[in-house]
PDB file of C-alpha atoms in Angstrom:
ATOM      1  CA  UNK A   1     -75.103 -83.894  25.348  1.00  0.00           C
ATOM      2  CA  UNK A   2     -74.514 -87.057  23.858  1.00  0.00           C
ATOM      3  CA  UNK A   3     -71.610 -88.805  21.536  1.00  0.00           C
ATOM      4  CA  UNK A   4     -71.304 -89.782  18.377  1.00  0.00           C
ATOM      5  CA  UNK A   5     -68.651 -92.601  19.299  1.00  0.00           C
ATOM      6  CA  UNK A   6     -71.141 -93.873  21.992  1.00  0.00           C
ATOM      7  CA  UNK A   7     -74.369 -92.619  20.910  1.00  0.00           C
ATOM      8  CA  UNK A   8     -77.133 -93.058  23.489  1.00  0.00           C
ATOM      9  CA  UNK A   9     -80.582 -94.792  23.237  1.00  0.00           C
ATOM     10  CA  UNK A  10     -82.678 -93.648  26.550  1.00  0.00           C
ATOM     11  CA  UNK A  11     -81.158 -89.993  26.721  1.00  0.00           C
ATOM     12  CA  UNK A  12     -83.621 -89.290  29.518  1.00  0.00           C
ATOM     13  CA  UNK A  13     -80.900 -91.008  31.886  1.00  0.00           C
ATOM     14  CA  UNK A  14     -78.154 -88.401  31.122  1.00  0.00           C
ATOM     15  CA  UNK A  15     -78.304 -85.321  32.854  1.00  0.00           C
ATOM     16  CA  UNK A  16     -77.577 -82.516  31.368  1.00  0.00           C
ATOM     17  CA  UNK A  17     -76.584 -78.533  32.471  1.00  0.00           C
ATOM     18  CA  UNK A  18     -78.550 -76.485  29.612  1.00  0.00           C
ATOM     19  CA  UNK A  19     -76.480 -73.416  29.675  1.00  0.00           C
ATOM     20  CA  UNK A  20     -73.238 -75.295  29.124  1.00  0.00           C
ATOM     21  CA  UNK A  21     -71.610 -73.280  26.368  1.00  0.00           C
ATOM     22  CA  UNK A  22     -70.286 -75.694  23.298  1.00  0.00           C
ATOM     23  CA  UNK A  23     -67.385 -73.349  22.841  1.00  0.00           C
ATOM     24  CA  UNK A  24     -64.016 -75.549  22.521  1.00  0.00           C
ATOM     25  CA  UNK A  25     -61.924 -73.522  23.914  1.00  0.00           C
ATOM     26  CA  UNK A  26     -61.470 -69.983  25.617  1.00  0.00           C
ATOM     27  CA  UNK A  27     -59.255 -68.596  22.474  1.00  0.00           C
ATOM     28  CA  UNK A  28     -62.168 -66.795  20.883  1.00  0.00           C
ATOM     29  CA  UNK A  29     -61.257 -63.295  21.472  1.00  0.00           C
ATOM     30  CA  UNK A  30     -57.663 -63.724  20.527  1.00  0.00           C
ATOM     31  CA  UNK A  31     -58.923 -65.295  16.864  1.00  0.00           C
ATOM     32  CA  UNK A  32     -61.726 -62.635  16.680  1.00  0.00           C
ATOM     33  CA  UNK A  33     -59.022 -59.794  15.897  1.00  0.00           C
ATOM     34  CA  UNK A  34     -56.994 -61.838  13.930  1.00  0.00           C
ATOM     35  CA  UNK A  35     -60.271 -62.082  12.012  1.00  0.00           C
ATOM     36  CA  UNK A  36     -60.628 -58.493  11.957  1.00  0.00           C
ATOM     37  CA  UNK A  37     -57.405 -57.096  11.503  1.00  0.00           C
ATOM     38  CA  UNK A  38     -57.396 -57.111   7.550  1.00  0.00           C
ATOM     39  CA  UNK A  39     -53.682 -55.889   7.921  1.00  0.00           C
ATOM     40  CA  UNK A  40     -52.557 -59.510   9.284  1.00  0.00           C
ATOM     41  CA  UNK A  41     -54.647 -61.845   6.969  1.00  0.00           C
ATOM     42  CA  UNK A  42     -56.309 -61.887   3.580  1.00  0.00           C
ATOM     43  CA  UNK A  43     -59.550 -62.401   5.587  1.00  0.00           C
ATOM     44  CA  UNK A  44     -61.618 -60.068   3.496  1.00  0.00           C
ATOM     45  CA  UNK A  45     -65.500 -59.653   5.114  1.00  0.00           C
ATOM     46  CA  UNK A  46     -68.640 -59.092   2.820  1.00  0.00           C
ATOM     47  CA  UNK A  47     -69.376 -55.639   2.623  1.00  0.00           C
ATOM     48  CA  UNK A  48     -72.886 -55.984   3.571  1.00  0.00           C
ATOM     49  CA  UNK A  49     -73.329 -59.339   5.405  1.00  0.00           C
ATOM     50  CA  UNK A  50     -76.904 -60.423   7.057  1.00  0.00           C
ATOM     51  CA  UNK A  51     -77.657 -62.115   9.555  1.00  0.00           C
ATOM     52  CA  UNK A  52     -79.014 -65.865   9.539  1.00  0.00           C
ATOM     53  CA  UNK A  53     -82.396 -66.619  10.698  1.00  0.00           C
ATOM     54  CA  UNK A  54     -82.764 -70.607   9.959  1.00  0.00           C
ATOM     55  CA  UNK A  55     -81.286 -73.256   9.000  1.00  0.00           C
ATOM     56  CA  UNK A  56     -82.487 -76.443   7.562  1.00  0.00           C
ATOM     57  CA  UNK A  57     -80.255 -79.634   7.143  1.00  0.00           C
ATOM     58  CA  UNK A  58     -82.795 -82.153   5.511  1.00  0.00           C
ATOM     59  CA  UNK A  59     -80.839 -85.435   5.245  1.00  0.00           C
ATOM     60  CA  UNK A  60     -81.451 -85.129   9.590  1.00  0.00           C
ATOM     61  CA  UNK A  61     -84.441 -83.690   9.773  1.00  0.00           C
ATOM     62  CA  UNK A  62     -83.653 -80.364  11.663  1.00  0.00           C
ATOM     63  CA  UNK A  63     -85.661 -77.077  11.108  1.00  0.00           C
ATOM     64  CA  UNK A  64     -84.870 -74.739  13.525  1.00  0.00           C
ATOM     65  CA  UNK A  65     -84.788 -70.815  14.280  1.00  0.00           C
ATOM     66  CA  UNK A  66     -80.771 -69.378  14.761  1.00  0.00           C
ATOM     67  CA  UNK A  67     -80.271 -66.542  16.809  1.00  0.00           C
ATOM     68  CA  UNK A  68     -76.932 -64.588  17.591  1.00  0.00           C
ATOM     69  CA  UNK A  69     -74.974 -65.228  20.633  1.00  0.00           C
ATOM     70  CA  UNK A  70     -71.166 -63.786  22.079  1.00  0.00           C
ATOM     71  CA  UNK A  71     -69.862 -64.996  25.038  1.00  0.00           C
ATOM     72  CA  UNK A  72     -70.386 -65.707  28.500  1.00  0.00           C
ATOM     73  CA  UNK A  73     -68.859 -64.927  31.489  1.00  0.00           C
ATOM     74  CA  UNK A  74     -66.019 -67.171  31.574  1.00  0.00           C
ATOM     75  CA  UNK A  75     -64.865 -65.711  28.034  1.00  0.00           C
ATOM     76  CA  UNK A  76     -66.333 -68.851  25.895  1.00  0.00           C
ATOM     77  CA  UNK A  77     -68.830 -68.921  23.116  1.00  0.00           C
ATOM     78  CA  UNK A  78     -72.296 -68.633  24.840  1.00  0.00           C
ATOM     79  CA  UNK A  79     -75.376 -71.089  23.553  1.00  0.00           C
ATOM     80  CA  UNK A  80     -79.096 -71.202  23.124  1.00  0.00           C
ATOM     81  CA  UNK A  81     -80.691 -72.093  27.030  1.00  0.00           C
ATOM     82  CA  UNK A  82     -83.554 -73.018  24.592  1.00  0.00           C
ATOM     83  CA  UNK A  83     -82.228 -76.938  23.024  1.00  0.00           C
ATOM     84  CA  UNK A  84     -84.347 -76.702  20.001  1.00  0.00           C
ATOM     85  CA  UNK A  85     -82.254 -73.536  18.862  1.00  0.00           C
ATOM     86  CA  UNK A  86     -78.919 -72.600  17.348  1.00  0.00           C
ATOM     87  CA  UNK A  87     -76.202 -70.216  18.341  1.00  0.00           C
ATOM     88  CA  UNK A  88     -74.530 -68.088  15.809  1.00  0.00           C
ATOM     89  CA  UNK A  89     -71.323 -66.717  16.746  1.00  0.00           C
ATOM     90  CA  UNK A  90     -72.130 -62.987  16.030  1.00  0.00           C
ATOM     91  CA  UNK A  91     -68.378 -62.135  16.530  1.00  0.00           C
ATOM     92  CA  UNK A  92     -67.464 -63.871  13.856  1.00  0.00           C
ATOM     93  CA  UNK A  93     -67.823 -64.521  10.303  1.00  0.00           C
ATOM     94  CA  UNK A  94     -71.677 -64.036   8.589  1.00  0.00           C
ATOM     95  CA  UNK A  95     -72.697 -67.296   6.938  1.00  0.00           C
ATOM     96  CA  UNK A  96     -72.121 -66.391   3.184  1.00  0.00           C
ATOM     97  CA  UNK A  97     -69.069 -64.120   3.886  1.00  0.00           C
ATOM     98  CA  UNK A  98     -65.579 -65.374   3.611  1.00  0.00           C
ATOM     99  CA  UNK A  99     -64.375 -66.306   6.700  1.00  0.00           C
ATOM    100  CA  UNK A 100     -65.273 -69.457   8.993  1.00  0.00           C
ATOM    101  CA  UNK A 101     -68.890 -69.066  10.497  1.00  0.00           C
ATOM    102  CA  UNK A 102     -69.582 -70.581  13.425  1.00  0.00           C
ATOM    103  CA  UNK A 103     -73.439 -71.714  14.367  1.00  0.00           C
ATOM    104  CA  UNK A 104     -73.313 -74.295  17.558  1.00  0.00           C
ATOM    105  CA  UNK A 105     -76.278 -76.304  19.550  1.00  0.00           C
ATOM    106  CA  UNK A 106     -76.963 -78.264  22.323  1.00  0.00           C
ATOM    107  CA  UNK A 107     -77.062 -82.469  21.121  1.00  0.00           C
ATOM    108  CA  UNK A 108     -79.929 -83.459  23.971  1.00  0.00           C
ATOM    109  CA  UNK A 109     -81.277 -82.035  27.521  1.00  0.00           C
ATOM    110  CA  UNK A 110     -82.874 -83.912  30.122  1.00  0.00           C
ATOM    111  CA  UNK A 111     -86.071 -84.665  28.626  1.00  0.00           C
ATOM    112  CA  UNK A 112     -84.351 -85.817  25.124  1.00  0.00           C
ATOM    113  CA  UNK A 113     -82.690 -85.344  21.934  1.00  0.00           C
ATOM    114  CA  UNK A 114     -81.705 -81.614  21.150  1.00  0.00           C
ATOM    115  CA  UNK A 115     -81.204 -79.904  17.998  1.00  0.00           C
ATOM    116  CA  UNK A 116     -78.302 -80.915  16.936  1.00  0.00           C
ATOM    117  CA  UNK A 117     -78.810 -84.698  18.373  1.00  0.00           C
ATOM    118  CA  UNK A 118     -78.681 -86.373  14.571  1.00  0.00           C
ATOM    119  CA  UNK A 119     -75.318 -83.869  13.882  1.00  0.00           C
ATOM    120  CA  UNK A 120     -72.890 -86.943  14.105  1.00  0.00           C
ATOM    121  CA  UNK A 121     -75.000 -88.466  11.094  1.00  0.00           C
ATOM    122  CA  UNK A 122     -74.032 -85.989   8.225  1.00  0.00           C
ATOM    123  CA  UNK A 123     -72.513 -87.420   5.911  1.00  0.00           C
ATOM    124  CA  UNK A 124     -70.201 -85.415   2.727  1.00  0.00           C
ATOM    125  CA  UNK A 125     -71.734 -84.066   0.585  1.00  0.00           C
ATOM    126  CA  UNK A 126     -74.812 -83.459   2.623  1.00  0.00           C
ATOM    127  CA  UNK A 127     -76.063 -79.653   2.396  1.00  0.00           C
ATOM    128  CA  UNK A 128     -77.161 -77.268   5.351  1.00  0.00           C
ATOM    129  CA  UNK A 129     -79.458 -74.126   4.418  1.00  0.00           C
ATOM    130  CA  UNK A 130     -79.304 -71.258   5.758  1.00  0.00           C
ATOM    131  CA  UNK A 131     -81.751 -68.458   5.300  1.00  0.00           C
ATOM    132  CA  UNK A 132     -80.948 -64.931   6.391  1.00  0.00           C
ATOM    133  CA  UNK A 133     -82.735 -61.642   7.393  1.00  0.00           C
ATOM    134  CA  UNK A 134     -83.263 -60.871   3.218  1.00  0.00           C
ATOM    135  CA  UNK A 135     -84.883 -64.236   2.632  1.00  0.00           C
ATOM    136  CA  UNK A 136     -81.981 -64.909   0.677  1.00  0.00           C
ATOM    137  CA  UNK A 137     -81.028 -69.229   1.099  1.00  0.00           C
ATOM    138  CA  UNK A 138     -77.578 -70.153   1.396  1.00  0.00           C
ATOM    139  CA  UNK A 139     -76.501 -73.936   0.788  1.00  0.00           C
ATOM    140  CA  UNK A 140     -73.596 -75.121   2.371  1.00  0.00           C
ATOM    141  CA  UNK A 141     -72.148 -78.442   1.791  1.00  0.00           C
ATOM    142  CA  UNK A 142     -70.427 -80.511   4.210  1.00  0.00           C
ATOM    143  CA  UNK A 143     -66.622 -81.811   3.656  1.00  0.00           C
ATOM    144  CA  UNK A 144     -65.879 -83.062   6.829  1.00  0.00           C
ATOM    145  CA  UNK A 145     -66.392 -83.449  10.413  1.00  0.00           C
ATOM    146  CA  UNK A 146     -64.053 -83.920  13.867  1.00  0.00           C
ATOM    147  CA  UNK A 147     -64.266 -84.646  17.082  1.00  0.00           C
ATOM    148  CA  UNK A 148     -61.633 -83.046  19.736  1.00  0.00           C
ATOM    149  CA  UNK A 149     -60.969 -82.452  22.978  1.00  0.00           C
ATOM    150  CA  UNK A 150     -61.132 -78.681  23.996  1.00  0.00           C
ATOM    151  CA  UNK A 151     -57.449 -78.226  24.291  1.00  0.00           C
ATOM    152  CA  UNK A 152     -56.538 -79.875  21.262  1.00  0.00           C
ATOM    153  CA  UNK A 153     -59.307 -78.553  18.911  1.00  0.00           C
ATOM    154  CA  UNK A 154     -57.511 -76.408  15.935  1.00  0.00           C
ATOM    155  CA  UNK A 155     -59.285 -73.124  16.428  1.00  0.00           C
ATOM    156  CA  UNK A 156     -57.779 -71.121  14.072  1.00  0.00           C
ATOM    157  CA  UNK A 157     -59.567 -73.712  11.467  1.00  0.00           C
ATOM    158  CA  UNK A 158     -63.388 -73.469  13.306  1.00  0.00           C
ATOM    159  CA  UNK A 159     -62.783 -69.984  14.129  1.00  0.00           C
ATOM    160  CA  UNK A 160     -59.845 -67.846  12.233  1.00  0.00           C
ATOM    161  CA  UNK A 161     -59.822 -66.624   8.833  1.00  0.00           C
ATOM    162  CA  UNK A 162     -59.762 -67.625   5.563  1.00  0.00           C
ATOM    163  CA  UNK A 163     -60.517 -67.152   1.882  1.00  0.00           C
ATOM    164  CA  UNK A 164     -63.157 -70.037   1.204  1.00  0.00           C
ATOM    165  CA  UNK A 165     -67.120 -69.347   2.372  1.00  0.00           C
ATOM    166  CA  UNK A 166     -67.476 -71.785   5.363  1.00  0.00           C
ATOM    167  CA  UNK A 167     -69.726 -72.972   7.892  1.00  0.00           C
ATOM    168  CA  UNK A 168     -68.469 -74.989  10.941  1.00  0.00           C
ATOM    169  CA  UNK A 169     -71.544 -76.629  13.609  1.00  0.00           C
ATOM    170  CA  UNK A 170     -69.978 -77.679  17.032  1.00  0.00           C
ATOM    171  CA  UNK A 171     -72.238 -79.604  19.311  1.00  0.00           C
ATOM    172  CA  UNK A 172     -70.851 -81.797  22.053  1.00  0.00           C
ATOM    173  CA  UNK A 173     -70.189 -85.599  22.123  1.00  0.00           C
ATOM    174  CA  UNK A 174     -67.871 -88.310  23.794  1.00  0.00           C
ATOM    175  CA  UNK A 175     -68.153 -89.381  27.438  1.00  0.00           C
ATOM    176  CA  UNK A 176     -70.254 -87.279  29.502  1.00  0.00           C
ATOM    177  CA  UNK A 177     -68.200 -86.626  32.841  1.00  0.00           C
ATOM    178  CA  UNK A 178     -70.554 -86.271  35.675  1.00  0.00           C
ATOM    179  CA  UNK A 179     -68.332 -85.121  37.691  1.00  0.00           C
ATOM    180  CA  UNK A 180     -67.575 -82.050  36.211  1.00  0.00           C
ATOM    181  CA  UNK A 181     -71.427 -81.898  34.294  1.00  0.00           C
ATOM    182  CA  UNK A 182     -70.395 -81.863  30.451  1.00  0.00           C
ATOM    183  CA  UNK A 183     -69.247 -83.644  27.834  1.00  0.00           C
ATOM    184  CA  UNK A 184     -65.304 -84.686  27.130  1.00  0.00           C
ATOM    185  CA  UNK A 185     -65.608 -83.948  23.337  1.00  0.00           C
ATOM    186  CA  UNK A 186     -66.917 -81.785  20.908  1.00  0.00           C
ATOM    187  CA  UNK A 187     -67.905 -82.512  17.318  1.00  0.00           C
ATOM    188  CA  UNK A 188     -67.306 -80.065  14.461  1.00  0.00           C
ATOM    189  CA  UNK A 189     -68.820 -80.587  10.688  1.00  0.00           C
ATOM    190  CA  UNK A 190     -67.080 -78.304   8.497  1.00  0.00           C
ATOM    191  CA  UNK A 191     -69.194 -76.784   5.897  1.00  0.00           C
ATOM    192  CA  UNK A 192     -68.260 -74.785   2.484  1.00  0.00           C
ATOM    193  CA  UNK A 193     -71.150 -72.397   0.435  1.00  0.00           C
ATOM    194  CA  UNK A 194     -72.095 -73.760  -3.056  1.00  0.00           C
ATOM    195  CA  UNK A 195     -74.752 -71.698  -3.689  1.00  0.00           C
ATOM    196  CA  UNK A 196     -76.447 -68.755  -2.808  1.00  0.00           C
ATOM    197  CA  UNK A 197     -80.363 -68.561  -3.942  1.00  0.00           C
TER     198      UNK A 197
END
């Protein structure tokens, strides 16, 4: 997956493992029942929340189908093998529901740019739309965005509670190590609801 610090031209030269998950860390679990535990945080869920089924993020061009995903075997968030399609943490917060929800994509694969390839180009102020299973259109906007390494990403801010409506997309970016197959970095636009249509 490639960076937004070094982005690259002829992607077809990187190679790239498909079913590397974009989780940033292997924390998940433990921030999952601080999520749910409503006696240790003001975290308070929608009482009916549904599930996403698209988004859309025009100023990048990206249409694509989101489907729910937990976590793999080694106890991170799991990803789409598919690189034109988006993850949504289904542990975790529904888009439109207080709470941080968390939808993450692949950035390329080996025969080019991925979903969330153009993700290092939002800019704030830019708006993500999400539809869900009631045909209902959320609008997110987007405040800001980070790049970390996976022990120093804050997770209780991408993935722990909290009173405002937010979205948070993680791709990967940085230096890809071919050593160890993956990228060194992961990029994370934080998103907040300003509409719901």
């Amino acid at each position: 997956m490639t960076a937004c610090s070094n982005p690259v031209n002829d992607v077809t030269k990187t190679e790239v493992t498909e079913k590397e998950p974009v989780q940033i860390s292997e924390k998940v679990e433990e921030l999952q029942a601080t999520v749910k535990d409503s006696s240790t945080s003001s975290f308070v869920p929608a009482s009916a929340p549904v599930n996403p089924l698209k988004i859309s993020i025009p100023s990048i061009n990206v249409e694509a189908e989101i489907h729910p995903y937990g976590m793999d075997d080694t106890g991170r968030m799991a990803v789409p093998e598919d690189p034109e399609e988006v993850g949504w943490y289904k542990y975790g917060t529904t888009p439109g529901s207080a709470g941080n929800a968390v939808l993450a994509g692949h950035v390329d694969s080996k025969v080019g740019p991925a979903v969330f390839f153009y993700l290092k180009d939002l800019k704030t102020g830019d708006k993500i739309h999400i539809t869900n299973a009631n045909g209902e259109e959320l609008v997110f906007e987007v405040k800001d965005s980070q790049k970390y390494l996976p022990e120093d990403a804050p997770m209780n801010e991408i993935f722990g509670p909290t009173e405002t409506k937010s979205l948070n997309l993680i791709t990967c970016t940085g230096y890809f190590d071919r050593s160890v197959g993956h990228y060194e970095e992961r990029l994370v636009v934080f998103t907040e609801l300003i509409s719901e249509i």
